[in-house]
Coordinates of C-alpha atoms in Angstrom, one line a residue:
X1 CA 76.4 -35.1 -128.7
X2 CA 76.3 -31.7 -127.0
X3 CA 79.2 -30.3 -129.5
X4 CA 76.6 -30.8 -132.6
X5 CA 75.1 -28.0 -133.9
X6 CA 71.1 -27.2 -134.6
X7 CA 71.5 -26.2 -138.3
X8 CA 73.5 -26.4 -141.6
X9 CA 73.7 -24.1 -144.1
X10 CA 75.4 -25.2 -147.5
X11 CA 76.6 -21.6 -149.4
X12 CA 78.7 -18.9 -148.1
X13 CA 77.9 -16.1 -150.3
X14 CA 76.7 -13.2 -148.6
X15 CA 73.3 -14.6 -148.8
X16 CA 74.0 -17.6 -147.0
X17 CA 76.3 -16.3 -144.4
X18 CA 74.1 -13.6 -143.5
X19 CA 71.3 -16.0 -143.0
X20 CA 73.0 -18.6 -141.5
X21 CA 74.5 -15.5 -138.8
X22 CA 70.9 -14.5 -138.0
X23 CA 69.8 -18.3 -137.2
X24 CA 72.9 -18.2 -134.9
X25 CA 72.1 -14.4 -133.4
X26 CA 68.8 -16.5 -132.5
X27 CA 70.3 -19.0 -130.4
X28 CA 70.7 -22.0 -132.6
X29 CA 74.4 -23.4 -132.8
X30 CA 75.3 -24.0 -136.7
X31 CA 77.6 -24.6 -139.0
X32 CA 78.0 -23.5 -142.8
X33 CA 79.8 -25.8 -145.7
X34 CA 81.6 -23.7 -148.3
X35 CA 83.8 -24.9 -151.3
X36 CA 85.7 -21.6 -150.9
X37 CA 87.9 -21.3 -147.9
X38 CA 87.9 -17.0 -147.2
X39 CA 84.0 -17.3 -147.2
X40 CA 84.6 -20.0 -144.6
X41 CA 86.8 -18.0 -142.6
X42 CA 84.2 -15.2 -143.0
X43 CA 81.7 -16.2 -141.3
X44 CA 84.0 -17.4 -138.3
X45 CA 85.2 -14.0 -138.1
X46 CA 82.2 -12.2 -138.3
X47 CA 80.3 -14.8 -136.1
X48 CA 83.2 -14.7 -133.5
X49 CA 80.4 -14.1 -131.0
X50 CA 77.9 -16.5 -131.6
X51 CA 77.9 -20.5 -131.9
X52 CA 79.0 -20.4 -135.4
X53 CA 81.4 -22.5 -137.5
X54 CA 82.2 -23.7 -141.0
X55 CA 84.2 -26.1 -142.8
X56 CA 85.2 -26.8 -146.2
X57 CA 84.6 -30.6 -145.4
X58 CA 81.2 -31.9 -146.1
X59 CA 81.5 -35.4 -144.1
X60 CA 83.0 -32.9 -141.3
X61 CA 79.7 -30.5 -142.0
X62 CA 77.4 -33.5 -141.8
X63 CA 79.0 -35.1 -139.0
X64 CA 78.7 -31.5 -136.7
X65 CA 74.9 -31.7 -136.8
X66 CA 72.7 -33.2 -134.7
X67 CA 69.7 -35.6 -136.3
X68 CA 67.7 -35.4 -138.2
X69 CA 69.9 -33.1 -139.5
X70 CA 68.6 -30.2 -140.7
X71 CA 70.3 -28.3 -143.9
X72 CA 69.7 -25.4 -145.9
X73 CA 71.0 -25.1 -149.3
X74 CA 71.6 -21.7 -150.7
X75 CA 73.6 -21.8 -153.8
X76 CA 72.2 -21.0 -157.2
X77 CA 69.1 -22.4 -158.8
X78 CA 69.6 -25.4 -161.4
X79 CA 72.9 -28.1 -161.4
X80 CA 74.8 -26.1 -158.5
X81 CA 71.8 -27.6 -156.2
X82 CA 71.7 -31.0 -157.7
X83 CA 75.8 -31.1 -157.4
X84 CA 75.2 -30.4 -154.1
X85 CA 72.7 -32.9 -153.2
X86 CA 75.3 -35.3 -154.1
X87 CA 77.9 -34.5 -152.2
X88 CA 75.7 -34.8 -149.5
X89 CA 73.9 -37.7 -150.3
X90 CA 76.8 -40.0 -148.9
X91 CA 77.1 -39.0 -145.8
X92 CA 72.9 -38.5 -145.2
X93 CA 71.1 -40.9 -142.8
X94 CA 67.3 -41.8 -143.4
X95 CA 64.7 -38.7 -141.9
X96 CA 67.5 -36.1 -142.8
X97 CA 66.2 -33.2 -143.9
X98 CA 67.4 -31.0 -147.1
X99 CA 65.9 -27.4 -147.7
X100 CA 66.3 -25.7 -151.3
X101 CA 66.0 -22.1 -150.1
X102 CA 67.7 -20.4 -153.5
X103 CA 65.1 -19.4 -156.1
X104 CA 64.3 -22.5 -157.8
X105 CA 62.5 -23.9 -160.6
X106 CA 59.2 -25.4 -159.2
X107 CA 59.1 -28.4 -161.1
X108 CA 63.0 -29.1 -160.2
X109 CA 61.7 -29.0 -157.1
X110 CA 59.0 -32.0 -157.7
X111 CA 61.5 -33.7 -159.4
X112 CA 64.4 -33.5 -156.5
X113 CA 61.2 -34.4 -153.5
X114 CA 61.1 -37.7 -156.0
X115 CA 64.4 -38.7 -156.1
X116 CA 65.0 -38.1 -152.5
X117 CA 62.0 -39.6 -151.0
X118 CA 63.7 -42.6 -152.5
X119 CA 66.5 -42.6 -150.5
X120 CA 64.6 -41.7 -147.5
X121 CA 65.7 -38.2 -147.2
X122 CA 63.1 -35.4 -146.4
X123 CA 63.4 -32.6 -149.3
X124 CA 61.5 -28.9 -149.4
X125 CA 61.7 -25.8 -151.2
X126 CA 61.4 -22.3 -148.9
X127 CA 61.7 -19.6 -150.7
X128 CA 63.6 -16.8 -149.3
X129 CA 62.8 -12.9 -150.1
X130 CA 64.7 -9.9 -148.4
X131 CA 68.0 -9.8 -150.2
X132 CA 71.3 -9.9 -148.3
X133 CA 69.9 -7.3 -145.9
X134 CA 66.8 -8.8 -145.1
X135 CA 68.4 -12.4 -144.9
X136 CA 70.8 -11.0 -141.5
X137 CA 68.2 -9.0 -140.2
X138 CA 64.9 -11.0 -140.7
X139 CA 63.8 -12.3 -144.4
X140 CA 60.2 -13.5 -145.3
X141 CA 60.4 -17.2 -146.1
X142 CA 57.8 -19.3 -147.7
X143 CA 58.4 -23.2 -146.8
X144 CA 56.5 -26.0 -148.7
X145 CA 56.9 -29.7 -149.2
X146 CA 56.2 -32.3 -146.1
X147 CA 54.6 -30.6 -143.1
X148 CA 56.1 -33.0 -140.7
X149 CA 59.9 -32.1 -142.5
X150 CA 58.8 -28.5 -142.0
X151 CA 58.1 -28.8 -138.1
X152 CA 61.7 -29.5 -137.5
X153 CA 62.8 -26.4 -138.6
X154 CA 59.5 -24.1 -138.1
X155 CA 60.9 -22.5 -134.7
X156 CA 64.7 -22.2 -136.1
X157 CA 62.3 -20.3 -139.4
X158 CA 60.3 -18.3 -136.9
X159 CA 62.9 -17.0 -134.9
X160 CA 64.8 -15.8 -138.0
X161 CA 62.3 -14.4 -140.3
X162 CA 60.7 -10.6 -140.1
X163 CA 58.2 -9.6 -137.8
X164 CA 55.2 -7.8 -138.4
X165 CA 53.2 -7.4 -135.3
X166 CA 55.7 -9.6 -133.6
X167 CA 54.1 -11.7 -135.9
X168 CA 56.7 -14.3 -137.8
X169 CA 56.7 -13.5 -141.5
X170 CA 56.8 -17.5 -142.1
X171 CA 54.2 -19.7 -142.9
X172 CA 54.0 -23.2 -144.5
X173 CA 52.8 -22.9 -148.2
X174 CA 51.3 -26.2 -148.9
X175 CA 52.1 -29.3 -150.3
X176 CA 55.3 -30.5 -152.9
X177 CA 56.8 -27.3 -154.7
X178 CA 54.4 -25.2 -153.1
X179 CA 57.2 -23.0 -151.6
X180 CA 59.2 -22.8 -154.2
X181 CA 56.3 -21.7 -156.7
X182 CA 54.6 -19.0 -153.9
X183 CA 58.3 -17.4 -154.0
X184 CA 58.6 -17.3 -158.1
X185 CA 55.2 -15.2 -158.2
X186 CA 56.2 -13.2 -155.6
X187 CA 59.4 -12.7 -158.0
X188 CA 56.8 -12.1 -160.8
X189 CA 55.3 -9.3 -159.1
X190 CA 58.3 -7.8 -157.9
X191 CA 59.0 -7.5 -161.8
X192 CA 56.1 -5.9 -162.1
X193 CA 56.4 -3.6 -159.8
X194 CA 59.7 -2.9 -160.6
X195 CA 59.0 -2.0 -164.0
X196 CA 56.0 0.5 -162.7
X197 CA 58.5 2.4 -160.6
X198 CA 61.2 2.7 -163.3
X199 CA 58.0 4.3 -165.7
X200 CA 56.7 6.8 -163.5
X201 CA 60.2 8.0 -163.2
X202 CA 60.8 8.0 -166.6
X203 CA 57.5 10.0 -167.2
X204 CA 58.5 12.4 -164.0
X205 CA 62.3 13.0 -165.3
X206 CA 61.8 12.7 -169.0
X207 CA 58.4 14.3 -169.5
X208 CA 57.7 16.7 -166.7
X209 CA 61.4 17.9 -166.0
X210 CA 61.9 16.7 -162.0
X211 CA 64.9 16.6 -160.7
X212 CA 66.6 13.5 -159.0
X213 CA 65.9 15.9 -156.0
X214 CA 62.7 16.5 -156.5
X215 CA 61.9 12.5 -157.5
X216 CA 63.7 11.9 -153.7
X217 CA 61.4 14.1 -151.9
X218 CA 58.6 12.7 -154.0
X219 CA 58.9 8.8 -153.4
X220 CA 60.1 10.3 -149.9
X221 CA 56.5 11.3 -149.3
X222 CA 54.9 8.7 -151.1
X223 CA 56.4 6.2 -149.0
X224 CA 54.5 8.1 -145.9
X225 CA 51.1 6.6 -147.3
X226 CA 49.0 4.5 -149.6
X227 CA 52.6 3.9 -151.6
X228 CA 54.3 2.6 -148.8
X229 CA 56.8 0.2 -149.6
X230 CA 60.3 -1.5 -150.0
X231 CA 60.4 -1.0 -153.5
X232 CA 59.5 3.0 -153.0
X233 CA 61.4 3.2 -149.8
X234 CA 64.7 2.5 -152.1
X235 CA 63.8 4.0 -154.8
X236 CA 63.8 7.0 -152.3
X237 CA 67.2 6.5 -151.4
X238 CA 68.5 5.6 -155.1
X239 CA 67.9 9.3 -156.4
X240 CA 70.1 10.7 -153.2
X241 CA 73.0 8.5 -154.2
X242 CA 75.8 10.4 -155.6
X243 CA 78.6 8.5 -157.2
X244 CA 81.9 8.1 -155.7
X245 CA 83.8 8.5 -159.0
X246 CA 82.3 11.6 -161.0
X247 CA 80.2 13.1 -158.5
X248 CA 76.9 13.0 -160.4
X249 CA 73.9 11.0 -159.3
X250 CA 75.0 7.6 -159.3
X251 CA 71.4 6.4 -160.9
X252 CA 72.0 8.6 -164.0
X253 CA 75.2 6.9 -164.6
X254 CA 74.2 3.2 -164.0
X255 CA 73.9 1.5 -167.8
X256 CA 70.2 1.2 -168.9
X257 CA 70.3 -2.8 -169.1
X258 CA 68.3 -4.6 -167.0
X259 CA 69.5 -7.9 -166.4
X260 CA 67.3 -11.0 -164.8
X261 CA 67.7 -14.7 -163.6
X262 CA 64.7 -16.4 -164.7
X263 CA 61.8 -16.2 -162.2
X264 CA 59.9 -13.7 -163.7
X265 CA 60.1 -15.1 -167.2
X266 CA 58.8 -18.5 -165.3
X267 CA 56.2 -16.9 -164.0
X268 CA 55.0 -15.4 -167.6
X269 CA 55.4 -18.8 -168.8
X270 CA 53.5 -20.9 -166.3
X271 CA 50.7 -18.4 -166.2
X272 CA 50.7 -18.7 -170.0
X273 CA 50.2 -22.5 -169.2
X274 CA 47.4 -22.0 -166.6
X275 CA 45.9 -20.1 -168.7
X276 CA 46.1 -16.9 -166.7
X277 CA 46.2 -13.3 -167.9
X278 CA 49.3 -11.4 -165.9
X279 CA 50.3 -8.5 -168.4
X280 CA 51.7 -6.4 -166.2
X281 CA 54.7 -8.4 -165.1
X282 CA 54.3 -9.8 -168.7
X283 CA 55.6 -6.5 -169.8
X284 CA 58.0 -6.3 -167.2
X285 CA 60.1 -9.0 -168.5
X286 CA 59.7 -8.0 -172.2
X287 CA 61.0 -4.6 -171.3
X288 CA 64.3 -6.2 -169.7
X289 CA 64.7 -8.0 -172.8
X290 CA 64.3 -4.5 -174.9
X291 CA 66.6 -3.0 -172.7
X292 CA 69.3 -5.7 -173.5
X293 CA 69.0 -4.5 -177.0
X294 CA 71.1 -1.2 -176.6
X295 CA 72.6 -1.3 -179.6
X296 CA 69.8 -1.2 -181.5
X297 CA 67.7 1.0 -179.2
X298 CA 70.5 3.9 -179.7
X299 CA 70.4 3.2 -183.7
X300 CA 66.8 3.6 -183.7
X301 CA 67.1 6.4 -181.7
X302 CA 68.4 8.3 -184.2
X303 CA 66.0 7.0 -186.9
X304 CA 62.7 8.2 -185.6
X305 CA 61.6 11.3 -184.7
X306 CA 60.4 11.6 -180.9
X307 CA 57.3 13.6 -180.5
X308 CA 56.9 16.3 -178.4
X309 CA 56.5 16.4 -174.6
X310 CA 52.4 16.9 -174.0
X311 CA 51.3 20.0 -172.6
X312 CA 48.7 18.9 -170.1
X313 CA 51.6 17.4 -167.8
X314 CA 50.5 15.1 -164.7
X315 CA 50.9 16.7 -161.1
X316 CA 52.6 14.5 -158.6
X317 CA 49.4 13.7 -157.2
X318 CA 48.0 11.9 -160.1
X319 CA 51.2 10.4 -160.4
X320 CA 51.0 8.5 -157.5
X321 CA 47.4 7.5 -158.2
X322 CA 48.8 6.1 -161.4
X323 CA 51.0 4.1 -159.6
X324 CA 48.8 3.3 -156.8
X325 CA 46.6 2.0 -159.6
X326 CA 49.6 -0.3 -161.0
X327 CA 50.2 -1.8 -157.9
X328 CA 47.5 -3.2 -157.2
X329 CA 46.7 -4.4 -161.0
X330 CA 49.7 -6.2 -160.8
X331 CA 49.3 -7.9 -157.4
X332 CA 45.6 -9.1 -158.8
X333 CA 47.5 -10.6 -161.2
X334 CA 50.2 -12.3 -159.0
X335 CA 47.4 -13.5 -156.6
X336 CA 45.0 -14.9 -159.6
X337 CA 47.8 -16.8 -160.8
X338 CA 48.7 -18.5 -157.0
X339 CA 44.7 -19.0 -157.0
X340 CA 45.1 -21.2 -160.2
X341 CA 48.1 -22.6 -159.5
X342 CA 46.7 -24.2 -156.1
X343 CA 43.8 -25.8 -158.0
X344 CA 45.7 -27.0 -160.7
X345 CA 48.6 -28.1 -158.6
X346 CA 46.8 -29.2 -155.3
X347 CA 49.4 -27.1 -153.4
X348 CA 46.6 -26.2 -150.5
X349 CA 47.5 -22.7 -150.5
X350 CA 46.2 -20.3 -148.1
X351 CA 46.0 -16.7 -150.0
X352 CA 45.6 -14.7 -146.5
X353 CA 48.5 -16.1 -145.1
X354 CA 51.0 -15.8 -148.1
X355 CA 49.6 -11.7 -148.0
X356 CA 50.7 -11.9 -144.3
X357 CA 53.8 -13.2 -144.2
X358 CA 54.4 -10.7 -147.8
X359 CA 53.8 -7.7 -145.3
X360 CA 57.3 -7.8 -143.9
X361 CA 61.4 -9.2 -145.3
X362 CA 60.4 -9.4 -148.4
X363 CA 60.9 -7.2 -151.0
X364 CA 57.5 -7.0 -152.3
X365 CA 57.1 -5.8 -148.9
X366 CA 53.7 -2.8 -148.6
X367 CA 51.0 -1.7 -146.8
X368 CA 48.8 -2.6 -149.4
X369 CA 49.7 -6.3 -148.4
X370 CA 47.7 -5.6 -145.7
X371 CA 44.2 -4.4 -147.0
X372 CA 45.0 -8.0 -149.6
X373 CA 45.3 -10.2 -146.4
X374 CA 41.9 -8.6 -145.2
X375 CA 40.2 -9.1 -148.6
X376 CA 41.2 -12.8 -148.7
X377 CA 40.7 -13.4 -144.5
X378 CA 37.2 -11.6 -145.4
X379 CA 36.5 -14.1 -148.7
X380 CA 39.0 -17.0 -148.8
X381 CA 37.7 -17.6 -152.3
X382 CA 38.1 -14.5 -154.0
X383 CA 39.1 -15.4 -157.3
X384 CA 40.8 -11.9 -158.2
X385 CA 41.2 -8.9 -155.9
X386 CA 39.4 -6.5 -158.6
X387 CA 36.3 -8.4 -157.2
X388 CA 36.9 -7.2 -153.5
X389 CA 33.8 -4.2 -152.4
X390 CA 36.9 -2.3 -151.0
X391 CA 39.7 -2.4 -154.1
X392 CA 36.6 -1.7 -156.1
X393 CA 36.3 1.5 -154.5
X394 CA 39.5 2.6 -154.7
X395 CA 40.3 1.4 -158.0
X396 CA 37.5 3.8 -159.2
X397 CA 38.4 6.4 -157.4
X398 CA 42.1 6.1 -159.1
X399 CA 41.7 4.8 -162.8
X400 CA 40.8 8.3 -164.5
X401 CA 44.2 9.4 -163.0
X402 CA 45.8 6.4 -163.9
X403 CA 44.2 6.8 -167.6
X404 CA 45.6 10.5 -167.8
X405 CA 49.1 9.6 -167.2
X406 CA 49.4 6.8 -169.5
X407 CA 47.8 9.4 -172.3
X408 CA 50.3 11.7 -171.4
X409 CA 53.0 9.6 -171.9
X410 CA 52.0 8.1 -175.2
X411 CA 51.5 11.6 -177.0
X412 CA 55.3 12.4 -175.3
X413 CA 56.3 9.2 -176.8
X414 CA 57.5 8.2 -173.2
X415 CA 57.0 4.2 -173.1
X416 CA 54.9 2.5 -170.1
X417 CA 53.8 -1.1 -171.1
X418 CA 53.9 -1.9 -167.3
X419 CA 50.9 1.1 -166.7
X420 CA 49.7 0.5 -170.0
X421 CA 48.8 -3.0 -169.7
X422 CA 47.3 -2.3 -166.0
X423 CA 44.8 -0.3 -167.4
X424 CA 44.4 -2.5 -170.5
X425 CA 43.8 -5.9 -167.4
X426 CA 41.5 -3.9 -166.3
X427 CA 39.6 -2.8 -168.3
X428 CA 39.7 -5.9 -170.4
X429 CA 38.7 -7.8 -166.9
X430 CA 36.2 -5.1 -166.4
X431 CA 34.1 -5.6 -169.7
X432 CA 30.9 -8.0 -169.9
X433 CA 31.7 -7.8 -173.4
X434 CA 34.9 -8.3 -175.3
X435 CA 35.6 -8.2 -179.1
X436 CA 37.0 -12.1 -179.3
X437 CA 33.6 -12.7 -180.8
X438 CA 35.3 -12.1 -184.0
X439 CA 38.5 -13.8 -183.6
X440 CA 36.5 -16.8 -183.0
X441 CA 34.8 -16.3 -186.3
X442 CA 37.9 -15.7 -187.9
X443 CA 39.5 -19.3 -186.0
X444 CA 36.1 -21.3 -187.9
X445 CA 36.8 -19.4 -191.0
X446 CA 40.3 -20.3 -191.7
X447 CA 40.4 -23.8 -189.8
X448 CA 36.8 -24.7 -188.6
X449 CA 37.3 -24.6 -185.4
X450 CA 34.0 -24.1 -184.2
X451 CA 32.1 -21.5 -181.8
X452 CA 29.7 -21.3 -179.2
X453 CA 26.7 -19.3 -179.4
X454 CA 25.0 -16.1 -177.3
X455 CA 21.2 -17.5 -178.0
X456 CA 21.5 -21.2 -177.9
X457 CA 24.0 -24.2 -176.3
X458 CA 25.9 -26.0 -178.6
X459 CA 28.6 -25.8 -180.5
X460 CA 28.6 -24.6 -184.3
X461 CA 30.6 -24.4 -187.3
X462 CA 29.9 -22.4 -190.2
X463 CA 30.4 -22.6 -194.3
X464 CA 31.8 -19.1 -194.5

């Protein structure tokens, strides 16, 4: 029918009607399925001038669609997507296609490609990174699942993703939750990055005395070389912000509580499964859960003594070394962890393209993204990017600086497990040796558990 429309996007948050107004800005009639009706009439006003349209109706929403249809959920990650799935479910026809584009659990998403495959119904997870901002002007998306489901929707995904290079910042992932798990390490590093940002402020501000003026013009500049990013591009802008009600920087009146919705701690967790060292965003999620404790933090706070700030007091340039440093640690670590992940999981993943399509939307977002995409185009097996000829050489020419920072901050009492633990990956990864040796000794001693040797194969057990 010529009145049915090219897309369907289930969730009119301002996540969903943002991304649902760019697919239509694109040329591609659709139409958006909302409980609520003002978020309905929302996106009917603001897409006034585009083939847009919404209903609160979900036989209506599945009825205005042409087949196979072709719907996008974005609602919250858990029940809200299964809830959703039913309501659709009766009004689906065989080769309809459902896409999970909210930030869900991977193995939900194994378990809903199951249960719909049953009923004939094409299911995917495509993970969507950008925020609100980037979802209306041109997110990163990451699309797994059935490669014949995907083609359906690859131009729609094309036209409305970033461009880097006019090149689309979309790609499919690989096979079953592929897309869905690609887009919770990318949330992992984020953490981590996240938390590197928030300590080189803290050792700026709190140890060397910059001003939020100074810390503007200095993630200003940053963000002119090796540091360029999203992350440091707003963090930029954060320290100009002054708030509307008391007329102080807004950042120094903003509660210091960092809250989270899951995908980091995933990540921790699955890496902890796959047996895969990521400290550094690690860290990052044990520092949100210290920072919940604010109770007990400002109790404490009282109860200790603080030691002095150190004398020998980082210049900016070492600070952004430090950084520099961080970032790429804990990108290694993300990467390692996707590396594992595809053998264990047979996802099929391509590490060069995932670093491509990273380089723009998303808000992992860096230049760096692109030296990682030339490591892996140049060695599509490299098992961790510490082992890349180029990183090597930068990372050497960074760590002392790096090293000096994080001293500095531990004799000013300043706390930086994200920068901390980078150096500690590092140089952990980094040593031929390590002291384990002993723990093993200690696991035979207590339990008989057993060891390998240095001089001989085998495996032995001692009567300590």
């Amino acid at each position: 029918m010529a009145d049915q429309h090219d897309f369907g996007l289930v969730g009119l948050g301002v996540m969903g009607r943002n991304f649902i107004l760019n697919v239509a800005d694109h040329g591609f009639s659709s139409m958006g399925l909302d409980t609520d009706p003002e978020k309905v009439s929302a996106l009917k006003e603001e897409g006034a001038n585009v083939r847009v349209d919404g209903t609160t109706d979900a036989a209506a929403f599945v009825a205005a669609l042409a087949t196979p249809r072709k719907i996008m959920l974005l609602v919250p990650a858990g029940k809200p997507v299964d809830a959703v799935i039913e309501t659709l479910l009766p009004h689906l026809e065989q080769g309809d296609i459902l896409i999970d584009g909210g930030n869900s659990y991977y193995a939900d998403t194994e378990r809903r490609i199951t249960y719909l495959e049953g009923k004939g119904i094409n299911f995917f997870g495509a993970g969507v990174s950008g925020g609100a901002k980037g979802a209306r002007r041109g997110p990163s998306i990451m699309p797994g699942g059935s490669k014949d489901a995907y083609e359906h929707v690859r131009t729609i995904f094309e036209a409305a993703s970033a461009k880097v290079n006019d090149e689309p910042c979309v790609a499919y992932m690989g096979r079953g939750s592929a897309g869905n798990y690609v887009k919770m390490v990318h949330n992992g590093i984020e953490y981590g990055l996240m938390q590197l940002i928030s300590e080189i402020y803290d050792v700026a501000k709190k140890g060397i005395g910059y001003s939020n003026e100074k810390l503007a013009d200095l993630f200003t500049e940053w963000n002119k070389g090796e540091l360029q990013s999203f992350l440091v591009e707003i963090t930029a802008e954060i320290f100009q912000k002054k708030d509307d009600l008391t007329g102080k920087h807004l950042v120094d009146v903003i509660l210091d509580k960092a809250k989270q919705k899951g995908t980091g701690k995933w990540t921790s967790q699955n890496a902890m499964d796959l047996g895969i060292p990521v400290p550094t965003i690690d860290s990052a999620v044990t520092m949100r859960e210290i920072s919940a404790l604010k109770d007990q933090r400002v109790a404490a706070d009282k109860l200790y003594h603080t030691p002095s700030i150190g004398n020998d007091k980082p210049d900016a340039k070492t600070l952004g070394h430090a950084l520099f440093f961080a970032y790429i640690v804990s990108y290694a670590q993300g990467m390692s962890q996707l590396a594992a992940a595809d053998e264990e999981y047979n996802y099929g993943l391509d590490m060069e393209t995932i670093a491509k399509i990273w380089r723009g939307g998303c808000i992992i977002r860096a230049s760096l993204l692109e030296d990682i995409r030339k490591a892996y185009d140049k060695n599509p097996k490299l098992s961790n990017l510490l082992l890349d000829e180029d990183f090597i050489k930068t990372l050497k020419t960074i760590e002392g600086d790096a090293r000096i920072v994080v001293q500095f901050a531990v004799a000013s009492g300043i706390p930086v497990a994200g920068l901390s633990s980078a150096i500690a990956y590092f140089d952990a990864f980094r040593s031929g040796n390590l002291p384990l040796n002993l723990i093993q000794a200690q696991r035979d001693h207590f339990g008989s558990h057993t060891y390998e040797r240095t001089d001989r194969e085998g495996i032995f057990h001692t009567e300590w």
